Amino acid sequence: MDDSRRCDVLALLESSPTTKICAPMVRYSKLAFRCLVRQYGCDVAYTPMIIADSFLKSQKARDADFTTNDVDRPLIVQFAAKNPEEFASAAEMIAPDADGVDLNCGCPQRWAMQEGYGACLIDEPQLIAEMIREARNRVTVYPFTVSVKIRIHKDIAQTVDFCRQVEQAGASFITVHGRTKLQRCEPVNTEAVRLIKDSLSIPVVHNGDVNSLESMHRLVQETGADGVMAARGILKNPAMFAGHGVDKQVLSNWVSTSMSCDTQFRCFHYHTGKMLESQTPKSERIAYSTLQSTAAVLNYLQVNHDVG
């Protein structure tokens, strides 16, 4: 990447009233969707979580897991890793094409934790600190952030201690999902995020229940966070950060962006369905789910939503 295209994510977090971020979403925060949300007020976007070990070993995995283009900035690549060498090596490899890397310490899925990835790592503060230090030492481009995304412990004092160790190791910022690794739909713990924010000097990003511009403002007020990260909310409404809903123009932009990025059918079908979910009856959603090709989805959009 041309150094003139590099973006300083840390400076953005420190200077912007609220930095608006599209979360890493396995299989779905891919290039086309990132390009779409950037048209609607999203300041920073993450790739889906990438397994660092596979990324390092296989060109095929690299080609499948990571694509970008000239407008895909600022960009943070999230890795799942479980030792300093693989995280640092992955960071070093991706650094020319990204503005930062993030270590996933928040994924609560069973398969991830069984493999030693994700939320189980919040119980390994010394290991995470070493991973941060090693990545910091190996990446020489600037600006370039090294961050961590976490869930909270049942004992929030343990989370504060974890975050302080990560900060001391050189983390640029921390994203906090205000639920434990066992929680799913319970309300996020905004008091915990506020306590973490008040305990650190580096920026803190809030993640969880960011479903609208209104909820974003409320959560920033409650937590004092420097930024917000949306996942499910922005999947349903990519224009969320711009303050309006999914309309014909959003759908048209999604189609043109998807086609220009050669988006695979499965991804195109999924995102389109999520955008239409709140404005279509159940019978229509069932009919949509049976579509088997990009051409069929394009025809559906033209017939039912005058998008073509």
PDB file of N, CA, C and O in Angstrom, residues 24-99:
ATOM      1  N   PRO A  24     -15.974  -6.742  13.185  1.00  0.00           N
ATOM      2  CA  PRO A  24     -15.588  -7.970  12.475  1.00  0.00           C
ATOM      3  C   PRO A  24     -16.716  -8.982  12.587  1.00  0.00           C
ATOM      4  O   PRO A  24     -17.188  -9.262  13.686  1.00  0.00           O
ATOM      5  N   MET A  25     -17.166  -9.503  11.453  1.00  0.00           N
ATOM      6  CA  MET A  25     -18.261 -10.479  11.455  1.00  0.00           C
ATOM      7  C   MET A  25     -17.858 -11.642  10.555  1.00  0.00           C
ATOM      8  O   MET A  25     -17.638 -11.452   9.349  1.00  0.00           O
ATOM      9  N   VAL A  26     -17.737 -12.813  11.149  1.00  0.00           N
ATOM     10  CA  VAL A  26     -17.276 -13.994  10.414  1.00  0.00           C
ATOM     11  C   VAL A  26     -18.135 -14.198   9.173  1.00  0.00           C
ATOM     12  O   VAL A  26     -19.370 -14.229   9.256  1.00  0.00           O
ATOM     13  N   ARG A  27     -17.480 -14.287   8.027  1.00  0.00           N
ATOM     14  CA  ARG A  27     -18.069 -14.497   6.703  1.00  0.00           C
ATOM     15  C   ARG A  27     -18.725 -13.251   6.121  1.00  0.00           C
ATOM     16  O   ARG A  27     -18.940 -13.203   4.912  1.00  0.00           O
ATOM     17  N   TYR A  28     -19.031 -12.226   6.927  1.00  0.00           N
ATOM     18  CA  TYR A  28     -19.901 -11.188   6.398  1.00  0.00           C
ATOM     19  C   TYR A  28     -19.349  -9.760   6.376  1.00  0.00           C
ATOM     20  O   TYR A  28     -19.867  -8.940   5.638  1.00  0.00           O
ATOM     21  N   SER A  29     -18.335  -9.410   7.135  1.00  0.00           N
ATOM     22  CA  SER A  29     -17.801  -8.043   7.015  1.00  0.00           C
ATOM     23  C   SER A  29     -16.709  -8.018   5.946  1.00  0.00           C
ATOM     24  O   SER A  29     -15.597  -7.543   6.156  1.00  0.00           O
ATOM     25  N   LYS A  30     -17.073  -8.528   4.771  1.00  0.00           N
ATOM     26  CA  LYS A  30     -16.123  -8.624   3.659  1.00  0.00           C
ATOM     27  C   LYS A  30     -16.116  -7.330   2.857  1.00  0.00           C
ATOM     28  O   LYS A  30     -16.817  -6.373   3.180  1.00  0.00           O
ATOM     29  N   LEU A  31     -15.306  -7.309   1.821  1.00  0.00           N
ATOM     30  CA  LEU A  31     -15.005  -6.070   1.110  1.00  0.00           C
ATOM     31  C   LEU A  31     -16.240  -5.296   0.663  1.00  0.00           C
ATOM     32  O   LEU A  31     -16.348  -4.088   0.912  1.00  0.00           O
ATOM     33  N   ALA A  32     -17.184  -5.943   0.000  1.00  0.00           N
ATOM     34  CA  ALA A  32     -18.338  -5.214  -0.537  1.00  0.00           C
ATOM     35  C   ALA A  32     -19.140  -4.542   0.576  1.00  0.00           C
ATOM     36  O   ALA A  32     -19.553  -3.381   0.452  1.00  0.00           O
ATOM     37  N   PHE A  33     -19.368  -5.258   1.664  1.00  0.00           N
ATOM     38  CA  PHE A  33     -20.144  -4.678   2.764  1.00  0.00           C
ATOM     39  C   PHE A  33     -19.368  -3.537   3.423  1.00  0.00           C
ATOM     40  O   PHE A  33     -19.953  -2.511   3.787  1.00  0.00           O
ATOM     41  N   ARG A  34     -18.061  -3.698   3.570  1.00  0.00           N
ATOM     42  CA  ARG A  34     -17.261  -2.611   4.137  1.00  0.00           C
ATOM     43  C   ARG A  34     -17.343  -1.365   3.259  1.00  0.00           C
ATOM     44  O   ARG A  34     -17.463  -0.239   3.761  1.00  0.00           O
ATOM     45  N   CYS A  35     -17.274  -1.557   1.949  1.00  0.00           N
ATOM     46  CA  CYS A  35     -17.371  -0.415   1.033  1.00  0.00           C
ATOM     47  C   CYS A  35     -18.743   0.249   1.129  1.00  0.00           C
ATOM     48  O   CYS A  35     -18.852   1.480   1.024  1.00  0.00           O
ATOM     49  N   LEU A  36     -19.798  -0.553   1.330  1.00  0.00           N
ATOM     50  CA  LEU A  36     -21.142   0.011   1.449  1.00  0.00           C
ATOM     51  C   LEU A  36     -21.278   0.870   2.704  1.00  0.00           C
ATOM     52  O   LEU A  36     -21.738   2.016   2.635  1.00  0.00           O
ATOM     53  N   VAL A  37     -20.890   0.341   3.862  1.00  0.00           N
ATOM     54  CA  VAL A  37     -21.096   1.098   5.096  1.00  0.00           C
ATOM     55  C   VAL A  37     -20.236   2.363   5.134  1.00  0.00           C
ATOM     56  O   VAL A  37     -20.608   3.353   5.778  1.00  0.00           O
ATOM     57  N   ARG A  38     -19.125   2.360   4.432  1.00  0.00           N
ATOM     58  CA  ARG A  38     -18.295   3.567   4.364  1.00  0.00           C
ATOM     59  C   ARG A  38     -19.036   4.706   3.643  1.00  0.00           C
ATOM     60  O   ARG A  38     -18.708   5.879   3.846  1.00  0.00           O
ATOM     61  N   GLN A  39     -20.008   4.365   2.811  1.00  0.00           N
ATOM     62  CA  GLN A  39     -20.808   5.393   2.135  1.00  0.00           C
ATOM     63  C   GLN A  39     -21.823   6.033   3.074  1.00  0.00           C
ATOM     64  O   GLN A  39     -22.448   7.041   2.714  1.00  0.00           O
ATOM     65  N   TYR A  40     -21.993   5.459   4.259  1.00  0.00           N
ATOM     66  CA  TYR A  40     -23.038   5.906   5.185  1.00  0.00           C
ATOM     67  C   TYR A  40     -22.499   6.175   6.594  1.00  0.00           C
ATOM     68  O   TYR A  40     -23.087   5.768   7.583  1.00  0.00           O
ATOM     69  N   GLY A  41     -21.383   6.876   6.655  1.00  0.00           N
ATOM     70  CA  GLY A  41     -20.923   7.398   7.941  1.00  0.00           C
ATOM     71  C   GLY A  41     -20.061   6.492   8.778  1.00  0.00           C
ATOM     72  O   GLY A  41     -19.707   6.852   9.911  1.00  0.00           O
ATOM     73  N   CYS A  42     -19.707   5.321   8.276  1.00  0.00           N
ATOM     74  CA  CYS A  42     -18.828   4.425   9.029  1.00  0.00           C
ATOM     75  C   CYS A  42     -17.386   4.900   8.874  1.00  0.00           C
ATOM     76  O   CYS A  42     -16.887   5.050   7.763  1.00  0.00           O
ATOM     77  N   ASP A  43     -16.705   5.126   9.996  1.00  0.00           N
ATOM     78  CA  ASP A  43     -15.353   5.687   9.973  1.00  0.00           C
ATOM     79  C   ASP A  43     -14.269   4.631   9.793  1.00  0.00           C
ATOM     80  O   ASP A  43     -13.236   4.897   9.172  1.00  0.00           O
ATOM     81  N   VAL A  44     -14.473   3.462  10.393  1.00  0.00           N
ATOM     82  CA  VAL A  44     -13.465   2.387  10.386  1.00  0.00           C
ATOM     83  C   VAL A  44     -14.198   1.064  10.189  1.00  0.00           C
ATOM     84  O   VAL A  44     -15.277   0.865  10.753  1.00  0.00           O
ATOM     85  N   ALA A  45     -13.614   0.158   9.413  1.00  0.00           N
ATOM     86  CA  ALA A  45     -14.223  -1.157   9.224  1.00  0.00           C
ATOM     87  C   ALA A  45     -13.197  -2.251   9.481  1.00  0.00           C
ATOM     88  O   ALA A  45     -12.011  -2.083   9.201  1.00  0.00           O
ATOM     89  N   TYR A  46     -13.688  -3.363  10.006  1.00  0.00           N
ATOM     90  CA  TYR A  46     -12.871  -4.543  10.305  1.00  0.00           C
ATOM     91  C   TYR A  46     -13.161  -5.640   9.284  1.00  0.00           C
ATOM     92  O   TYR A  46     -14.285  -5.797   8.813  1.00  0.00           O
ATOM     93  N   THR A  47     -12.151  -6.425   8.998  1.00  0.00           N
ATOM     94  CA  THR A  47     -12.368  -7.660   8.248  1.00  0.00           C
ATOM     95  C   THR A  47     -13.061  -8.676   9.157  1.00  0.00           C
ATOM     96  O   THR A  47     -13.098  -8.506  10.379  1.00  0.00           O
ATOM     97  N   PRO A  48     -13.590  -9.752   8.592  1.00  0.00           N
ATOM     98  CA  PRO A  48     -13.995 -10.880   9.440  1.00  0.00           C
ATOM     99  C   PRO A  48     -12.771 -11.427  10.189  1.00  0.00           C
ATOM    100  O   PRO A  48     -11.628 -11.191   9.791  1.00  0.00           O
ATOM    101  N   MET A  49     -13.024 -12.141  11.275  1.00  0.00           N
ATOM    102  CA  MET A  49     -11.933 -12.791  11.988  1.00  0.00           C
ATOM    103  C   MET A  49     -11.236 -13.783  11.061  1.00  0.00           C
ATOM    104  O   MET A  49     -11.875 -14.600  10.405  1.00  0.00           O
ATOM    105  N   ILE A  50      -9.909 -13.695  11.012  1.00  0.00           N
ATOM    106  CA  ILE A  50      -9.083 -14.565  10.181  1.00  0.00           C
ATOM    107  C   ILE A  50      -8.192 -15.414  11.091  1.00  0.00           C
ATOM    108  O   ILE A  50      -7.562 -14.882  12.014  1.00  0.00           O
ATOM    109  N   ILE A  51      -8.147 -16.711  10.865  1.00  0.00           N
ATOM    110  CA  ILE A  51      -7.281 -17.590  11.651  1.00  0.00           C
ATOM    111  C   ILE A  51      -5.837 -17.341  11.229  1.00  0.00           C
ATOM    112  O   ILE A  51      -5.463 -17.618  10.083  1.00  0.00           O
ATOM    113  N   ALA A  52      -5.028 -16.817  12.128  1.00  0.00           N
ATOM    114  CA  ALA A  52      -3.661 -16.411  11.778  1.00  0.00           C
ATOM    115  C   ALA A  52      -2.822 -17.573  11.273  1.00  0.00           C
ATOM    116  O   ALA A  52      -2.062 -17.433  10.300  1.00  0.00           O
ATOM    117  N   ASP A  53      -2.953 -18.713  11.904  1.00  0.00           N
ATOM    118  CA  ASP A  53      -2.144 -19.875  11.518  1.00  0.00           C
ATOM    119  C   ASP A  53      -2.395 -20.269  10.064  1.00  0.00           C
ATOM    120  O   ASP A  53      -1.455 -20.481   9.288  1.00  0.00           O
ATOM    121  N   SER A  54      -3.659 -20.342   9.659  1.00  0.00           N
ATOM    122  CA  SER A  54      -3.995 -20.693   8.279  1.00  0.00           C
ATOM    123  C   SER A  54      -3.553 -19.605   7.313  1.00  0.00           C
ATOM    124  O   SER A  54      -3.063 -19.893   6.210  1.00  0.00           O
ATOM    125  N   PHE A  55      -3.728 -18.369   7.716  1.00  0.00           N
ATOM    126  CA  PHE A  55      -3.350 -17.227   6.883  1.00  0.00           C
ATOM    127  C   PHE A  55      -1.860 -17.254   6.564  1.00  0.00           C
ATOM    128  O   PHE A  55      -1.446 -16.970   5.443  1.00  0.00           O
ATOM    129  N   LEU A  56      -1.056 -17.620   7.543  1.00  0.00           N
ATOM    130  CA  LEU A  56       0.390 -17.657   7.350  1.00  0.00           C
ATOM    131  C   LEU A  56       0.832 -18.821   6.474  1.00  0.00           C
ATOM    132  O   LEU A  56       1.786 -18.704   5.701  1.00  0.00           O
ATOM    133  N   LYS A  57       0.133 -19.929   6.564  1.00  0.00           N
ATOM    134  CA  LYS A  57       0.579 -21.156   5.899  1.00  0.00           C
ATOM    135  C   LYS A  57       0.085 -21.316   4.473  1.00  0.00           C
ATOM    136  O   LYS A  57       0.694 -22.064   3.707  1.00  0.00           O
ATOM    137  N   SER A  58      -0.989 -20.628   4.104  1.00  0.00           N
ATOM    138  CA  SER A  58      -1.643 -20.943   2.841  1.00  0.00           C
ATOM    139  C   SER A  58      -1.969 -19.698   2.026  1.00  0.00           C
ATOM    140  O   SER A  58      -2.705 -18.827   2.492  1.00  0.00           O
ATOM    141  N   GLN A  59      -1.445 -19.642   0.802  1.00  0.00           N
ATOM    142  CA  GLN A  59      -1.810 -18.562  -0.113  1.00  0.00           C
ATOM    143  C   GLN A  59      -3.298 -18.631  -0.449  1.00  0.00           C
ATOM    144  O   GLN A  59      -3.963 -17.595  -0.593  1.00  0.00           O
ATOM    145  N   LYS A  60      -3.825 -19.840  -0.566  1.00  0.00           N
ATOM    146  CA  LYS A  60      -5.247 -20.014  -0.847  1.00  0.00           C
ATOM    147  C   LYS A  60      -6.087 -19.404   0.262  1.00  0.00           C
ATOM    148  O   LYS A  60      -7.093 -18.730  -0.002  1.00  0.00           O
ATOM    149  N   ALA A  61      -5.687 -19.624   1.518  1.00  0.00           N
ATOM    150  CA  ALA A  61      -6.409 -19.041   2.645  1.00  0.00           C
ATOM    151  C   ALA A  61      -6.314 -17.522   2.621  1.00  0.00           C
ATOM    152  O   ALA A  61      -7.296 -16.819   2.883  1.00  0.00           O
ATOM    153  N   ARG A  62      -5.147 -17.014   2.290  1.00  0.00           N
ATOM    154  CA  ARG A  62      -4.979 -15.554   2.225  1.00  0.00           C
ATOM    155  C   ARG A  62      -5.875 -14.953   1.155  1.00  0.00           C
ATOM    156  O   ARG A  62      -6.525 -13.919   1.375  1.00  0.00           O
ATOM    157  N   ASP A  63      -5.928 -15.587  -0.003  1.00  0.00           N
ATOM    158  CA  ASP A  63      -6.763 -15.079  -1.089  1.00  0.00           C
ATOM    159  C   ASP A  63      -8.247 -15.144  -0.729  1.00  0.00           C
ATOM    160  O   ASP A  63      -9.033 -14.271  -1.123  1.00  0.00           O
ATOM    161  N   ALA A  64      -8.638 -16.184   0.008  1.00  0.00           N
ATOM    162  CA  ALA A  64     -10.048 -16.347   0.375  1.00  0.00           C
ATOM    163  C   ALA A  64     -10.456 -15.407   1.505  1.00  0.00           C
ATOM    164  O   ALA A  64     -11.581 -14.897   1.529  1.00  0.00           O
ATOM    165  N   ASP A  65      -9.541 -15.174   2.444  1.00  0.00           N
ATOM    166  CA  ASP A  65      -9.893 -14.436   3.656  1.00  0.00           C
ATOM    167  C   ASP A  65      -9.708 -12.928   3.549  1.00  0.00           C
ATOM    168  O   ASP A  65     -10.332 -12.176   4.305  1.00  0.00           O
ATOM    169  N   PHE A  66      -8.851 -12.477   2.637  1.00  0.00           N
ATOM    170  CA  PHE A  66      -8.534 -11.046   2.634  1.00  0.00           C
ATOM    171  C   PHE A  66      -8.525 -10.464   1.225  1.00  0.00           C
ATOM    172  O   PHE A  66      -7.746 -10.882   0.370  1.00  0.00           O
ATOM    173  N   THR A  67      -9.423  -9.522   1.007  1.00  0.00           N
ATOM    174  CA  THR A  67      -9.406  -8.703  -0.207  1.00  0.00           C
ATOM    175  C   THR A  67      -9.654  -7.264   0.204  1.00  0.00           C
ATOM    176  O   THR A  67     -10.359  -6.996   1.180  1.00  0.00           O
ATOM    177  N   THR A  68      -9.081  -6.342  -0.541  1.00  0.00           N
ATOM    178  CA  THR A  68      -9.278  -4.923  -0.250  1.00  0.00           C
ATOM    179  C   THR A  68      -9.157  -4.146  -1.548  1.00  0.00           C
ATOM    180  O   THR A  68      -8.891  -4.723  -2.609  1.00  0.00           O
ATOM    181  N   ASN A  69      -9.409  -2.834  -1.465  1.00  0.00           N
ATOM    182  CA  ASN A  69      -9.246  -1.976  -2.638  1.00  0.00           C
ATOM    183  C   ASN A  69      -8.865  -0.561  -2.177  1.00  0.00           C
ATOM    184  O   ASN A  69      -8.661  -0.326  -0.975  1.00  0.00           O
ATOM    185  N   ASP A  70      -8.801   0.358  -3.101  1.00  0.00           N
ATOM    186  CA  ASP A  70      -8.298   1.692  -2.786  1.00  0.00           C
ATOM    187  C   ASP A  70      -9.185   2.483  -1.833  1.00  0.00           C
ATOM    188  O   ASP A  70      -8.697   3.381  -1.126  1.00  0.00           O
ATOM    189  N   VAL A  71     -10.488   2.199  -1.801  1.00  0.00           N
ATOM    190  CA  VAL A  71     -11.392   2.971  -0.940  1.00  0.00           C
ATOM    191  C   VAL A  71     -11.652   2.289   0.405  1.00  0.00           C
ATOM    192  O   VAL A  71     -12.362   2.832   1.245  1.00  0.00           O
ATOM    193  N   ASP A  72     -11.072   1.130   0.585  1.00  0.00           N
ATOM    194  CA  ASP A  72     -11.326   0.333   1.801  1.00  0.00           C
ATOM    195  C   ASP A  72     -10.399   0.773   2.935  1.00  0.00           C
ATOM    196  O   ASP A  72      -9.577   0.000   3.429  1.00  0.00           O
ATOM    197  N   ARG A  73     -10.566   2.007   3.376  1.00  0.00           N
ATOM    198  CA  ARG A  73      -9.732   2.600   4.414  1.00  0.00           C
ATOM    199  C   ARG A  73     -10.585   3.495   5.298  1.00  0.00           C
ATOM    200  O   ARG A  73     -11.514   4.123   4.785  1.00  0.00           O
ATOM    201  N   PRO A  74     -10.282   3.620   6.576  1.00  0.00           N
ATOM    202  CA  PRO A  74      -9.299   2.864   7.355  1.00  0.00           C
ATOM    203  C   PRO A  74      -9.755   1.417   7.551  1.00  0.00           C
ATOM    204  O   PRO A  74     -10.924   1.152   7.748  1.00  0.00           O
ATOM    205  N   LEU A  75      -8.791   0.520   7.543  1.00  0.00           N
ATOM    206  CA  LEU A  75      -9.069  -0.911   7.605  1.00  0.00           C
ATOM    207  C   LEU A  75      -8.261  -1.575   8.709  1.00  0.00           C
ATOM    208  O   LEU A  75      -7.043  -1.412   8.777  1.00  0.00           O
ATOM    209  N   ILE A  76      -8.968  -2.334   9.547  1.00  0.00           N
ATOM    210  CA  ILE A  76      -8.308  -3.134  10.575  1.00  0.00           C
ATOM    211  C   ILE A  76      -8.591  -4.609  10.302  1.00  0.00           C
ATOM    212  O   ILE A  76      -9.737  -5.000  10.050  1.00  0.00           O
ATOM    213  N   VAL A  77      -7.550  -5.401  10.323  1.00  0.00           N
ATOM    214  CA  VAL A  77      -7.665  -6.844  10.094  1.00  0.00           C
ATOM    215  C   VAL A  77      -7.667  -7.542  11.446  1.00  0.00           C
ATOM    216  O   VAL A  77      -6.740  -7.367  12.241  1.00  0.00           O
ATOM    217  N   GLN A  78      -8.717  -8.318  11.692  1.00  0.00           N
ATOM    218  CA  GLN A  78      -8.779  -9.039  12.970  1.00  0.00           C
ATOM    219  C   GLN A  78      -8.283 -10.468  12.796  1.00  0.00           C
ATOM    220  O   GLN A  78      -8.720 -11.188  11.894  1.00  0.00           O
ATOM    221  N   PHE A  79      -7.385 -10.862  13.698  1.00  0.00           N
ATOM    222  CA  PHE A  79      -6.857 -12.220  13.685  1.00  0.00           C
ATOM    223  C   PHE A  79      -7.272 -12.985  14.932  1.00  0.00           C
ATOM    224  O   PHE A  79      -7.358 -12.423  16.033  1.00  0.00           O
ATOM    225  N   ALA A  80      -7.511 -14.268  14.753  1.00  0.00           N
ATOM    226  CA  ALA A  80      -7.598 -15.216  15.858  1.00  0.00           C
ATOM    227  C   ALA A  80      -6.235 -15.876  15.955  1.00  0.00           C
ATOM    228  O   ALA A  80      -5.752 -16.467  14.989  1.00  0.00           O
ATOM    229  N   ALA A  81      -5.606 -15.735  17.102  1.00  0.00           N
ATOM    230  CA  ALA A  81      -4.274 -16.309  17.302  1.00  0.00           C
ATOM    231  C   ALA A  81      -4.150 -16.724  18.759  1.00  0.00           C
ATOM    232  O   ALA A  81      -4.887 -16.242  19.625  1.00  0.00           O
ATOM    233  N   LYS A  82      -3.186 -17.613  19.035  1.00  0.00           N
ATOM    234  CA  LYS A  82      -3.040 -18.084  20.407  1.00  0.00           C
ATOM    235  C   LYS A  82      -1.602 -18.132  20.876  1.00  0.00           C
ATOM    236  O   LYS A  82      -1.310 -18.679  21.934  1.00  0.00           O
ATOM    237  N   ASN A  83      -0.684 -17.569  20.068  1.00  0.00           N
ATOM    238  CA  ASN A  83       0.698 -17.428  20.550  1.00  0.00           C
ATOM    239  C   ASN A  83       1.325 -16.203  19.897  1.00  0.00           C
ATOM    240  O   ASN A  83       0.876 -15.749  18.839  1.00  0.00           O
ATOM    241  N   PRO A  84       2.345 -15.633  20.531  1.00  0.00           N
ATOM    242  CA  PRO A  84       2.940 -14.392  20.029  1.00  0.00           C
ATOM    243  C   PRO A  84       3.500 -14.493  18.621  1.00  0.00           C
ATOM    244  O   PRO A  84       3.363 -13.551  17.832  1.00  0.00           O
ATOM    245  N   GLU A  85       4.118 -15.607  18.290  1.00  0.00           N
ATOM    246  CA  GLU A  85       4.760 -15.734  16.981  1.00  0.00           C
ATOM    247  C   GLU A  85       3.750 -15.646  15.840  1.00  0.00           C
ATOM    248  O   GLU A  85       3.960 -14.918  14.866  1.00  0.00           O
ATOM    249  N   GLU A  86       2.647 -16.386  15.942  1.00  0.00           N
ATOM    250  CA  GLU A  86       1.696 -16.377  14.837  1.00  0.00           C
ATOM    251  C   GLU A  86       0.970 -15.039  14.728  1.00  0.00           C
ATOM    252  O   GLU A  86       0.706 -14.564  13.610  1.00  0.00           O
ATOM    253  N   PHE A  87       0.660 -14.400  15.848  1.00  0.00           N
ATOM    254  CA  PHE A  87      -0.009 -13.101  15.773  1.00  0.00           C
ATOM    255  C   PHE A  87       0.923 -12.044  15.194  1.00  0.00           C
ATOM    256  O   PHE A  87       0.538 -11.272  14.303  1.00  0.00           O
ATOM    257  N   ALA A  88       2.165 -12.019  15.656  1.00  0.00           N
ATOM    258  CA  ALA A  88       3.126 -11.036  15.163  1.00  0.00           C
ATOM    259  C   ALA A  88       3.454 -11.262  13.691  1.00  0.00           C
ATOM    260  O   ALA A  88       3.574 -10.305  12.914  1.00  0.00           O
ATOM    261  N   SER A  89       3.594 -12.517  13.297  1.00  0.00           N
ATOM    262  CA  SER A  89       3.901 -12.814  11.895  1.00  0.00           C
ATOM    263  C   SER A  89       2.744 -12.427  10.984  1.00  0.00           C
ATOM    264  O   SER A  89       2.953 -11.891   9.885  1.00  0.00           O
ATOM    265  N   ALA A  90       1.522 -12.683  11.420  1.00  0.00           N
ATOM    266  CA  ALA A  90       0.358 -12.295  10.635  1.00  0.00           C
ATOM    267  C   ALA A  90       0.263 -10.772  10.539  1.00  0.00           C
ATOM    268  O   ALA A  90      -0.039 -10.222   9.471  1.00  0.00           O
ATOM    269  N   ALA A  91       0.535 -10.089  11.642  1.00  0.00           N
ATOM    270  CA  ALA A  91       0.508  -8.626  11.637  1.00  0.00           C
ATOM    271  C   ALA A  91       1.556  -8.072  10.681  1.00  0.00           C
ATOM    272  O   ALA A  91       1.285  -7.140   9.909  1.00  0.00           O
ATOM    273  N   GLU A  92       2.746  -8.651  10.716  1.00  0.00           N
ATOM    274  CA  GLU A  92       3.828  -8.205   9.846  1.00  0.00           C
ATOM    275  C   GLU A  92       3.477  -8.434   8.374  1.00  0.00           C
ATOM    276  O   GLU A  92       3.765  -7.582   7.522  1.00  0.00           O
ATOM    277  N   MET A  93       2.833  -9.560   8.076  1.00  0.00           N
ATOM    278  CA  MET A  93       2.480  -9.870   6.701  1.00  0.00           C
ATOM    279  C   MET A  93       1.405  -8.926   6.160  1.00  0.00           C
ATOM    280  O   MET A  93       1.452  -8.495   5.004  1.00  0.00           O
ATOM    281  N   ILE A  94       0.417  -8.583   6.983  1.00  0.00           N
ATOM    282  CA  ILE A  94      -0.717  -7.797   6.513  1.00  0.00           C
ATOM    283  C   ILE A  94      -0.457  -6.295   6.580  1.00  0.00           C
ATOM    284  O   ILE A  94      -1.168  -5.506   5.939  1.00  0.00           O
ATOM    285  N   ALA A  95       0.564  -5.886   7.324  1.00  0.00           N
ATOM    286  CA  ALA A  95       0.786  -4.463   7.592  1.00  0.00           C
ATOM    287  C   ALA A  95       0.846  -3.572   6.347  1.00  0.00           C
ATOM    288  O   ALA A  95       0.313  -2.456   6.377  1.00  0.00           O
ATOM    289  N   PRO A  96       1.440  -4.010   5.234  1.00  0.00           N
ATOM    290  CA  PRO A  96       1.475  -3.133   4.063  1.00  0.00           C
ATOM    291  C   PRO A  96       0.102  -2.809   3.483  1.00  0.00           C
ATOM    292  O   PRO A  96      -0.045  -1.825   2.754  1.00  0.00           O
ATOM    293  N   ASP A  97      -0.909  -3.616   3.812  1.00  0.00           N
ATOM    294  CA  ASP A  97      -2.228  -3.471   3.199  1.00  0.00           C
ATOM    295  C   ASP A  97      -3.332  -3.109   4.184  1.00  0.00           C
ATOM    296  O   ASP A  97      -4.521  -3.189   3.844  1.00  0.00           O
ATOM    297  N   ALA A  98      -2.980  -2.730   5.411  1.00  0.00           N
ATOM    298  CA  ALA A  98      -3.987  -2.410   6.418  1.00  0.00           C
ATOM    299  C   ALA A  98      -3.479  -1.295   7.321  1.00  0.00           C
ATOM    300  O   ALA A  98      -2.301  -0.944   7.304  1.00  0.00           O
ATOM    301  N   ASP A  99      -4.384  -0.757   8.108  1.00  0.00           N
ATOM    302  CA  ASP A  99      -4.037   0.329   9.033  1.00  0.00           C
ATOM    303  C   ASP A  99      -3.902  -0.152  10.471  1.00  0.00           C
ATOM    304  O   ASP A  99      -3.571   0.637  11.361  1.00  0.00           O
TER     305      ASP A  99
END
